[in-house]
Coordinates of C-alpha atoms and ligand atoms in Angstrom, one line a residue:
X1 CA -3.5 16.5 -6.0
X2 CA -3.2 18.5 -8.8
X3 CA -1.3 22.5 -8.8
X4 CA -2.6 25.0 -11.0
X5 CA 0.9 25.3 -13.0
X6 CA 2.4 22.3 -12.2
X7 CA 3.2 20.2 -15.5
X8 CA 0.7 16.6 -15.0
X9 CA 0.7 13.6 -16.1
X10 CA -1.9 12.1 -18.3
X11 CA -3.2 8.7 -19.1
X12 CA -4.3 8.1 -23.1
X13 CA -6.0 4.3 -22.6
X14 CA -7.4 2.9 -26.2
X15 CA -10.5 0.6 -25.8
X16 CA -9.9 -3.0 -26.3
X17 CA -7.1 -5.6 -26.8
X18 CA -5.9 -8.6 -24.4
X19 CA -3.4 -8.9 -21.9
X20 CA -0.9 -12.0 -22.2
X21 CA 2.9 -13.2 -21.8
X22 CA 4.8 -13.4 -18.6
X23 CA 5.4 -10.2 -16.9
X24 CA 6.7 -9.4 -13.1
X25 CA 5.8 -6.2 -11.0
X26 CA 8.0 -4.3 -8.8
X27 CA 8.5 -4.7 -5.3
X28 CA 6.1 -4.7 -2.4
X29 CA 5.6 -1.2 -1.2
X30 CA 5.2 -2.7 2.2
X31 CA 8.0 -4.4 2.9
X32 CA 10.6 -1.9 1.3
X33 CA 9.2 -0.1 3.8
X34 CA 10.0 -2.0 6.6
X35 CA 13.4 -3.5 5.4
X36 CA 14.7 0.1 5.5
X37 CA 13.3 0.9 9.0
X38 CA 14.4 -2.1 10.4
X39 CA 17.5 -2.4 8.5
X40 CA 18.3 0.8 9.9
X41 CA 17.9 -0.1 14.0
X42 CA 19.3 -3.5 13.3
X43 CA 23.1 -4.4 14.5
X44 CA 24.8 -5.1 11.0
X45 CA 24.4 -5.3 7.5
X46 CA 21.3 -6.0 6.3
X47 CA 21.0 -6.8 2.1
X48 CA 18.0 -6.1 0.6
X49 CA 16.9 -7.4 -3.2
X50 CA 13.5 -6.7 -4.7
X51 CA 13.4 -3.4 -3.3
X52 CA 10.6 -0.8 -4.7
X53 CA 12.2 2.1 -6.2
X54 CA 9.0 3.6 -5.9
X55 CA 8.6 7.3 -4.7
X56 CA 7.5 6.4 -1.3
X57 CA 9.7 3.7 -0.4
X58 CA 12.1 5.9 -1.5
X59 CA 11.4 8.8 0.4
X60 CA 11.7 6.4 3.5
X61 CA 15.0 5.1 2.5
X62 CA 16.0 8.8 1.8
X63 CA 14.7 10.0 5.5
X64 CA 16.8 7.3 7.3
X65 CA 19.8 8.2 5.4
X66 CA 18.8 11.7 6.5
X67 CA 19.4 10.4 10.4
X68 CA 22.7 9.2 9.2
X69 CA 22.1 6.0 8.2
X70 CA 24.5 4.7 5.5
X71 CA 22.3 3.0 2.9
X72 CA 23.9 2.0 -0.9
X73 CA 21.5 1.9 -3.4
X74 CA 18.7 1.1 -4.7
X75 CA 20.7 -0.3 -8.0
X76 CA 18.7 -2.9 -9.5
X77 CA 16.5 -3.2 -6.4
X78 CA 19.1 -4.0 -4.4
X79 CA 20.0 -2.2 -1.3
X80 CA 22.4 -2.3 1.7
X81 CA 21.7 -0.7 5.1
X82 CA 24.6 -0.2 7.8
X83 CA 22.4 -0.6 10.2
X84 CA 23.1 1.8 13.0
X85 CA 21.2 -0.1 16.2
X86 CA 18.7 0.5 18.0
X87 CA 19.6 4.0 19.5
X88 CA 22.3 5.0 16.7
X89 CA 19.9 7.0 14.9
X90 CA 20.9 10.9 14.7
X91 CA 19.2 14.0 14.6
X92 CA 18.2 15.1 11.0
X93 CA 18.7 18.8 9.7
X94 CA 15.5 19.9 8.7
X95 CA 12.1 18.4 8.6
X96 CA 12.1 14.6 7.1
X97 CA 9.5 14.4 3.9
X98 CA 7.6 11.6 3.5
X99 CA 5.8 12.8 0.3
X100 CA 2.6 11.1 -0.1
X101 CA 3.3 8.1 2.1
X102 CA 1.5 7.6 4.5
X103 CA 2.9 4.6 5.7
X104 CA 6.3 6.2 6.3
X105 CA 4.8 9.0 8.4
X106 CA 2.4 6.1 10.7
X107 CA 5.1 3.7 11.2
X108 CA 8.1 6.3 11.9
X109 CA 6.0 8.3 14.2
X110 CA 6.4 5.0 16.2
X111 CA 9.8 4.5 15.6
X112 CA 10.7 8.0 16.0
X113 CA 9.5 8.8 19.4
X114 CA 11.8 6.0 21.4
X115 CA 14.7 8.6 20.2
X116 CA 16.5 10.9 22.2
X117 CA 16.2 13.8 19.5
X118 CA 13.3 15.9 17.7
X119 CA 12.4 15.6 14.4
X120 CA 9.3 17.4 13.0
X121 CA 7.7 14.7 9.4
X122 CA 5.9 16.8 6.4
X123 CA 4.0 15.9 3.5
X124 CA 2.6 16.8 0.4
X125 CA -1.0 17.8 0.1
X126 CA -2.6 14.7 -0.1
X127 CA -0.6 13.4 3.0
X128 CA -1.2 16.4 4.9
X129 CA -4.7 15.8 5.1
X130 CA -4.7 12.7 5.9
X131 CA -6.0 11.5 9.4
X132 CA -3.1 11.0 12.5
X133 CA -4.8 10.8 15.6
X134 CA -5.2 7.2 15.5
X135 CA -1.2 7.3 16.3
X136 CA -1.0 10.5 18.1
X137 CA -3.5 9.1 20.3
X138 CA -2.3 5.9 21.4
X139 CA 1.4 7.1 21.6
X140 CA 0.3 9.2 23.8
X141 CA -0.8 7.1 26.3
X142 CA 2.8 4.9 25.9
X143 CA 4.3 8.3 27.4
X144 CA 5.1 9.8 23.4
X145 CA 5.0 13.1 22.7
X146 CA 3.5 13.5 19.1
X147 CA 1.8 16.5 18.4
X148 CA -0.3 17.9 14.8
X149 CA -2.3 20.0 13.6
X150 CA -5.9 20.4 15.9
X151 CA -7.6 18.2 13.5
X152 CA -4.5 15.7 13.8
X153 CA -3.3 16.2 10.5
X154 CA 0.4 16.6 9.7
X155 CA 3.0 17.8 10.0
X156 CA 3.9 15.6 12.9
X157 CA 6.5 16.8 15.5
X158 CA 7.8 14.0 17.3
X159 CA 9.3 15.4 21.0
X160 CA 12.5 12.8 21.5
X161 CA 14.1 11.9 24.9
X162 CA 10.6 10.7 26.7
X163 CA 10.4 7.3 28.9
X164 CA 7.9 4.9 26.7
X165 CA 5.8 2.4 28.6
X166 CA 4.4 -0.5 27.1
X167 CA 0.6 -0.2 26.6
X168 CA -2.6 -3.2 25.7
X169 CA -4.3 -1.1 23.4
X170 CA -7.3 -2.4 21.2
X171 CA -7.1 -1.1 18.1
X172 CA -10.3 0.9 17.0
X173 CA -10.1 0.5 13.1
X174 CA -8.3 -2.6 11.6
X175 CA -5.0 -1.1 10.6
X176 CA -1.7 -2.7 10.0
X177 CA -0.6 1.2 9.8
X178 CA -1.1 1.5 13.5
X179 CA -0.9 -1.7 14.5
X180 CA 2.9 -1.1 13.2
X181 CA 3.4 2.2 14.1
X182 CA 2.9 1.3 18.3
X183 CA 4.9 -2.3 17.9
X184 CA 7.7 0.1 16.1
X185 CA 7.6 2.1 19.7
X186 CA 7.2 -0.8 21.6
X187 CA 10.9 -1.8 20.8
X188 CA 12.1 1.2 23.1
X189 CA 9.3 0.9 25.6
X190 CA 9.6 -0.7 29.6
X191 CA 7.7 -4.0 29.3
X192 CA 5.5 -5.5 27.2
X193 CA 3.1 -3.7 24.3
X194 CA 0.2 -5.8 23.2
X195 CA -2.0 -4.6 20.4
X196 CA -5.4 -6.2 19.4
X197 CA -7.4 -5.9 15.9
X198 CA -10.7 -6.1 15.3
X199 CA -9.8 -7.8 12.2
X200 CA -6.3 -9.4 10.5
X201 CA -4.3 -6.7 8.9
X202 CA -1.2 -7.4 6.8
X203 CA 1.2 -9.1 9.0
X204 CA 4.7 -7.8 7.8
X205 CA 6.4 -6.4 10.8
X206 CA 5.7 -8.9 12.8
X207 CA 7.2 -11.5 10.4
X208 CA 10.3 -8.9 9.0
X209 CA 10.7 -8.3 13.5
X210 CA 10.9 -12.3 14.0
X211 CA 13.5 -12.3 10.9
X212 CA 15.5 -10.0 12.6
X213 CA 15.2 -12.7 15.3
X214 CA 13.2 -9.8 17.6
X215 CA 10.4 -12.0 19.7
X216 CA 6.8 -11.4 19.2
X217 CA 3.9 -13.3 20.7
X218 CA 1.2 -13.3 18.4
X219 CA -2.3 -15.6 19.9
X220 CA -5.4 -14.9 17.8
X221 CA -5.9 -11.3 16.9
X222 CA -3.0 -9.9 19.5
X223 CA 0.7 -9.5 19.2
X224 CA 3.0 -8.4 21.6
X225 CA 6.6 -7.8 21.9
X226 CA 9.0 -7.1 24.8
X227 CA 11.0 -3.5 24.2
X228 CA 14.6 -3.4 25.2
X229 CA 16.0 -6.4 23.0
X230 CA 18.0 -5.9 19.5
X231 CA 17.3 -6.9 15.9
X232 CA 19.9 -8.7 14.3
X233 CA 20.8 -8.1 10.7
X234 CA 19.5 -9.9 7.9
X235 CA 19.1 -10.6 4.4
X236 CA 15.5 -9.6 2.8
X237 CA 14.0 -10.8 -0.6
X238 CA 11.4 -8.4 -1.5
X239 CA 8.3 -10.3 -3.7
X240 CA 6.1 -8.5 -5.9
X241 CA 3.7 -6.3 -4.3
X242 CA 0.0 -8.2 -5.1
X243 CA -1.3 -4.2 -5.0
X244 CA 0.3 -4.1 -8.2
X245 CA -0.4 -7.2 -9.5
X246 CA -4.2 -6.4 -8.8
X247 CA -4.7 -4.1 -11.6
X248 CA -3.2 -7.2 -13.9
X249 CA -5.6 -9.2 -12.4
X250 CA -8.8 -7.4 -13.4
X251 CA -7.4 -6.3 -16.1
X252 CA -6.8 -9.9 -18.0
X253 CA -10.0 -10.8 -16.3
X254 CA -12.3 -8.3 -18.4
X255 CA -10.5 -8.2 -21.5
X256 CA -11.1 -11.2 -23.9
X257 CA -8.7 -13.3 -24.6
X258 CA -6.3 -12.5 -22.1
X259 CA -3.7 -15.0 -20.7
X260 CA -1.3 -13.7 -18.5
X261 CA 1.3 -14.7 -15.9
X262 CA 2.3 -12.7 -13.3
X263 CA 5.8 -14.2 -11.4
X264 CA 6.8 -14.0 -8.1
X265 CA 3.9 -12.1 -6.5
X266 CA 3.8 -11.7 -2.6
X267 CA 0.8 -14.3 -1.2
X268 CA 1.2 -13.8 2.2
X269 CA -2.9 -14.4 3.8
X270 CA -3.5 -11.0 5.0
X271 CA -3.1 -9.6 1.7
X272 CA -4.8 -11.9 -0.8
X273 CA -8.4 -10.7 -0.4
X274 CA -8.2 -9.4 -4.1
X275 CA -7.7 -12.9 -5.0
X276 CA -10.4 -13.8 -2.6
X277 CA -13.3 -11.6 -4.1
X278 CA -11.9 -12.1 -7.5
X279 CA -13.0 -16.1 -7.5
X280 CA -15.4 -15.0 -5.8
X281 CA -17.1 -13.0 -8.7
X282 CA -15.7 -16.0 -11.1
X283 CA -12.4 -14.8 -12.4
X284 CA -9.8 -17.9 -13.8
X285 CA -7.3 -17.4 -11.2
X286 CA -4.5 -20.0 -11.0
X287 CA -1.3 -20.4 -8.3
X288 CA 1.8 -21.6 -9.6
X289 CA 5.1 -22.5 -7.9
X290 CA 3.7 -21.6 -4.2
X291 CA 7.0 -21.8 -2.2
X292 CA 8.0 -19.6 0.9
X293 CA 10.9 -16.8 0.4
X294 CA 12.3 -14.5 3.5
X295 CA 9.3 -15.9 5.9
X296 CA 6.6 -14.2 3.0
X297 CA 5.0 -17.1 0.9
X298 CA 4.9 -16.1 -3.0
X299 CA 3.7 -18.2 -6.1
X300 CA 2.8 -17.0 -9.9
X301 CA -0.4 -16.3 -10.7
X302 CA -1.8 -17.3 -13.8
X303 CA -5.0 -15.5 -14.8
X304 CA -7.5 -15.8 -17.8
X305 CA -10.5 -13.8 -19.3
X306 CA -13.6 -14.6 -18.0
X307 CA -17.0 -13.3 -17.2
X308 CA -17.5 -11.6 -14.0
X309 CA -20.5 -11.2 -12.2
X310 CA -21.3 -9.6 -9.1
X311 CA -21.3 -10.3 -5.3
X312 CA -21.8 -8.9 -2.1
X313 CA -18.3 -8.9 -0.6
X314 CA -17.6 -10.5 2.5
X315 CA -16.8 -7.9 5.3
X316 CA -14.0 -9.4 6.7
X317 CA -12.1 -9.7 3.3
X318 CA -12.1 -5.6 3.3
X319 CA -8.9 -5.3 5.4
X320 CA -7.4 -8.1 3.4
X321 CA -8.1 -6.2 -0.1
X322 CA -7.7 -2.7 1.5
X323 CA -5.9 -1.1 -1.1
X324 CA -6.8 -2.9 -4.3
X325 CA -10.8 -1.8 -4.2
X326 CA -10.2 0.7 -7.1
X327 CA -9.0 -2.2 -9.3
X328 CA -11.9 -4.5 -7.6
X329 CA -14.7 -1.6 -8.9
X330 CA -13.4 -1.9 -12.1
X331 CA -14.1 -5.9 -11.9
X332 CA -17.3 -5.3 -10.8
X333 CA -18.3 -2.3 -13.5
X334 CA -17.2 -4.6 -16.2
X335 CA -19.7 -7.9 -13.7
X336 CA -23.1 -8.8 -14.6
X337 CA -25.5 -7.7 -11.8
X338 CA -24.5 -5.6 -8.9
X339 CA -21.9 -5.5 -6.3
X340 CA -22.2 -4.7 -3.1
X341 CA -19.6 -3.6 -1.1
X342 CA -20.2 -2.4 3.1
X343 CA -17.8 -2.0 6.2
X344 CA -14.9 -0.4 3.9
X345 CA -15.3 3.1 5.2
X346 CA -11.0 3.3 5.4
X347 CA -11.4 3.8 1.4
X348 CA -12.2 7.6 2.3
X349 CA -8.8 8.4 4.2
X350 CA -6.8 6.6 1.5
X351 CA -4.3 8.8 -1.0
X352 CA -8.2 10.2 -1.6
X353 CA -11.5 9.6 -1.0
X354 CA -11.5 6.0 -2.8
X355 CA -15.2 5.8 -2.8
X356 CA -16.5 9.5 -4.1
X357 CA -13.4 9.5 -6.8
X358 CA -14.5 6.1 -8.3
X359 CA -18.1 6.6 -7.9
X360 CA -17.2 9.8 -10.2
X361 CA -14.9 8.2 -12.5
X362 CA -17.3 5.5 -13.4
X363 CA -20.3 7.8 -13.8
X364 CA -18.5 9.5 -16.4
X365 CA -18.3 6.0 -18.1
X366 CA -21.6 5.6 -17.6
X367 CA -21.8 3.0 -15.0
X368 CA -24.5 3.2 -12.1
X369 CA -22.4 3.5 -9.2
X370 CA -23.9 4.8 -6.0
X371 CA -21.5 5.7 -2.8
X372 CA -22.9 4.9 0.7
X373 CA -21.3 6.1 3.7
X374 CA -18.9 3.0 4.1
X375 CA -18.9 1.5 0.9
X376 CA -20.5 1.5 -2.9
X377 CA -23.1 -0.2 -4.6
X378 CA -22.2 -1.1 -8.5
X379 CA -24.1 -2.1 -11.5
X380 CA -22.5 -4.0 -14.1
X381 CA -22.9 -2.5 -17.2
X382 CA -21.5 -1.1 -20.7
X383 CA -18.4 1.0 -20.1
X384 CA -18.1 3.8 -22.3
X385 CA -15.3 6.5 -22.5
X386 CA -14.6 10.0 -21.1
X387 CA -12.4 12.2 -18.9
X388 CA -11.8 11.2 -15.5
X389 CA -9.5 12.7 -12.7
X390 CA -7.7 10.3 -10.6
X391 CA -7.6 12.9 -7.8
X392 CA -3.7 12.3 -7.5
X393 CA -4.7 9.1 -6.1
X394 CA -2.1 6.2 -7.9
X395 CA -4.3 3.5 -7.2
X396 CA -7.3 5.1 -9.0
X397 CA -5.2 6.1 -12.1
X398 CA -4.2 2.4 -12.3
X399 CA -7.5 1.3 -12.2
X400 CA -9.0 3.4 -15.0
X401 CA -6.5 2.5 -17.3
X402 CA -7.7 -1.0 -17.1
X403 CA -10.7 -0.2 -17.2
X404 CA -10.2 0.4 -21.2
X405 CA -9.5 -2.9 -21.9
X406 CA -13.9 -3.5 -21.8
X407 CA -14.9 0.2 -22.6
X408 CA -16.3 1.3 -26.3
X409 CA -14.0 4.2 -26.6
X410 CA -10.8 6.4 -25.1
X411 CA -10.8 6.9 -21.4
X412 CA -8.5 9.7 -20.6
X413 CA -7.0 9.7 -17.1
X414 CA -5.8 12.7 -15.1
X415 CA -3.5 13.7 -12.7
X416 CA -1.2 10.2 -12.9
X417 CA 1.9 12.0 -11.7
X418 CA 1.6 10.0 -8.3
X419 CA 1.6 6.4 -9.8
X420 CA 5.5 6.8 -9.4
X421 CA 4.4 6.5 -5.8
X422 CA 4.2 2.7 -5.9
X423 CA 4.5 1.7 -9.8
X424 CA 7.5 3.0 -11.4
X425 CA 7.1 1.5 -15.2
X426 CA 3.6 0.8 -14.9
X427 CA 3.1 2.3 -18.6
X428 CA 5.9 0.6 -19.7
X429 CA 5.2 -2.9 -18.2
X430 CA 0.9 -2.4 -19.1
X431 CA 2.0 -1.1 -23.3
X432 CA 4.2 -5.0 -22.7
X433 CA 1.6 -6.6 -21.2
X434 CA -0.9 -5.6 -24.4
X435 CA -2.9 -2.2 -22.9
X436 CA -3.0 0.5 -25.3
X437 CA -1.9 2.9 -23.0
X438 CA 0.5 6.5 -23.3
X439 CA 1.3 8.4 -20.9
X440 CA 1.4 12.4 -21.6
X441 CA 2.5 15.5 -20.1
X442 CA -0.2 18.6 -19.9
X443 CA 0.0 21.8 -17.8
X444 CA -1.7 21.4 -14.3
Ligands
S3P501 C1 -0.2 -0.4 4.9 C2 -1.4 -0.6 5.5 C3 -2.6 -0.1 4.9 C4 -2.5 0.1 3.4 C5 -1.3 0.9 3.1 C6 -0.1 0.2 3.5 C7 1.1 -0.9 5.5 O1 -3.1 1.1 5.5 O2 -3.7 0.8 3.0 O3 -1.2 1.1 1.7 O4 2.1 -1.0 4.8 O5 1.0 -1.1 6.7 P1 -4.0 1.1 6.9 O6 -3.2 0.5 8.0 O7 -4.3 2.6 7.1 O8 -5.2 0.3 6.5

């Protein structure tokens, strides 16, 4: 979110061109997230490569080095964690910021609460808004002590030193967030935790736990684990996060003549819905070199112009595209026809209010997009260009830029400070990639 003074960043996007060539994008933002947590409770040295030097990952990695973990790096995307064990972790000083990451604060509220100190996790404005109850609640009922604000925002203070009991808790909101956050506590709870989804989420602590040769069951849509055992060090090669690759995706979609390869992407199935919905609406989508790296399967995707046209999207691919719906809006603004998109009320409690701050951005481009309470309804149509405020929101900034490669004239973006949150480069890599994009520094 933007601060009256503070200096913000701008996007400049030019209308047209093509995207082409071979480019790769940086690290996945969830698994740098969970090599550093893990790496940290695990007995050894665990090597990391591929790691996103991202603002959020970072400020993990920084918090955990803050607990007096000894962590070299990231040089090159390479990082090594002394892992401290299970209970090695040590107080921190002052209060651990997490930034605008709102995966660090879900997942180490877990974590955190199976230690024997306090520790109180802040946030920047977008984060402190953001909704925590859903881990408050059921840490609670494991014996955690985890308390916010009334309305369960942050700051989070995490009581240490309490017994944790395993629970079988039913998740009420398909989140790999929470579904993380209570298998993270489970590890120092008595007995067995057993969490069920209403739907897959993204999978990667379960697989990063079993490659730190930590049991979990996993039968249809539970998973459990056993607490009291020990994660063993390991080695971890980060692929490239598909988030990122998404706006690449739509982007060499709608723009004529586009022919680009994007290498080593992460393809692991609870993540792929973009790819899903994409063929869905038409888009030239091609896998290359599918092979399995670190227990995550990865390929390069090839992707050509094409035209789009729009779909009702299938309900149970929304947790599977969860946080590339920006990007997938573009698609379907640039679609013949209308798209229909339901059950994806999540999109609200994101970085921002996914839904409202597209449905704006895109009604400033003159697209006909109308927000319903869990989801949006668009019509294809003629982009044109305009002002439009990302609302702080990375993903959203992303987006729009793209969304210049099938508009009739400049789209301005602002507020793009926070796509160092998961994108470092990203004007860099889109300029090499063919978008006519600069990035410019205003006052707030
Ligand atoms: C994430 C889970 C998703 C996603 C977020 C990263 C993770 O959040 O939106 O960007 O790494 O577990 P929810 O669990 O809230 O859906």
């Amino acid at each position: 979110m933007s601060h009256s003074n503070a200096p913000s960043l701008r996007f400049i996007v030019e209308p047209g061109g093509c995207l082409a060539g071979h480019i790769r994008v940086p690290g996945d933002k969830s698994i740098s997230h969970r090599s550093i947590m893990l790496g940290s409770i695990a007995d050894g040295v665990t090597e990391v490569q591929g790691f996103l030097e991202g603002e959020d990952s970072l400020s993990t990695l920084k918090a955990f080095c803050e607990m007096g973990v000894s962590i070299e790096g990231p040089v090159d995307g390479k990082v090594t964690i002394h892992g401290v064990g299970l209970h090695g972790l040590k107080a921190p000083d002052a209060p651990l910021n997490l930034g605008n990451s709102g995966t660090s604060m879900r997942l180490m509220s877990g974590l955190l609460a199976g230690q024997n100190f306090d520790v109180e996790m802040v946030g920047d404005e977008s984060l402190s808004g953001r909704p925590m109850s859903r881990v408050i609640n059921p840490l609670a009922l494991m014996g955690a002590i985890v308390a916010g604000n009334k309305d369960g925002t942050p700051p989070l203070k995490v009581s240490g030193g309490q017994a944790l009991k395993g629970i079988d808790y039913t998740l009420p909101m398909a989140s790999a967030q929470v579904k993380s956050c209570l298998l993270l506590a489970g590890l120092y709870a008595e007995g067995h935790t057993c969490i069920t989804e209403p739907a897959p989420t993204r999978d990667h602590t379960e697989r990063m736990l079993c490659g730190f040769g930590y049991a979990v069951e996993r039968k249809g849509n539970q998973v459990c684990i056993e607490g009291g055992g020990k994660l063993t060090a390991c080695s971890i090669d980060v692929p490239s996060d598909i988030s990122s690759a998404a706006f690449f995706l739509v982007g060499a979609s709608i723009a004529k003549d586009s022919d680009l390869l994007l290498k080593h992407v992460g393809m692991n199935s609870t993540r792929i819905g973009v790819i899903n919905i994409l063929r869905l609406m038409g888009a030239n989508i091609e896998l290359l070199n599918e092979r399995e790296i670190g227990g995550e399967p990865v390929a390069d995707i090839r992707v050509r112009s094409c035209q789009l046209k729009g779909v009702r999207i299938p309900e149970d691919q929304v947790p599977l595209a969860i946080d590339e719906f920006p990007a997938i809006f573009i698609a379907a603004a640039c679609a013949t026809g209308e798209t229909v998109l339901t059950g994806a009320e999540e999109l609200r409690v994101k970085e921002s209010d996914r839904i409202q701050a597209m449905a704006d951005g895109l009604a400033i481009l003159g697209i006909d997009a109308r927000p319903t309470a869990d989801g949006i309804v668009i019509q294809g149509g003629e982009l044109g260009g305009g002002v439009v405020n990302s609302c702080g929101d990375h993903r959203i900034a992303m987006s729009f830029a793209m969304a210049a490669l099938c508009s009739k004239e400049n789209i301005v973006i602002e507020h793009c400070s926070n796509v160092a949150t998961s994108f470092p480069g990203f004007v860099e890599l889109a300029q090499q990639a063919g978008l006519a994009i600069i990035a410019e520094h205003v006052k707030g």
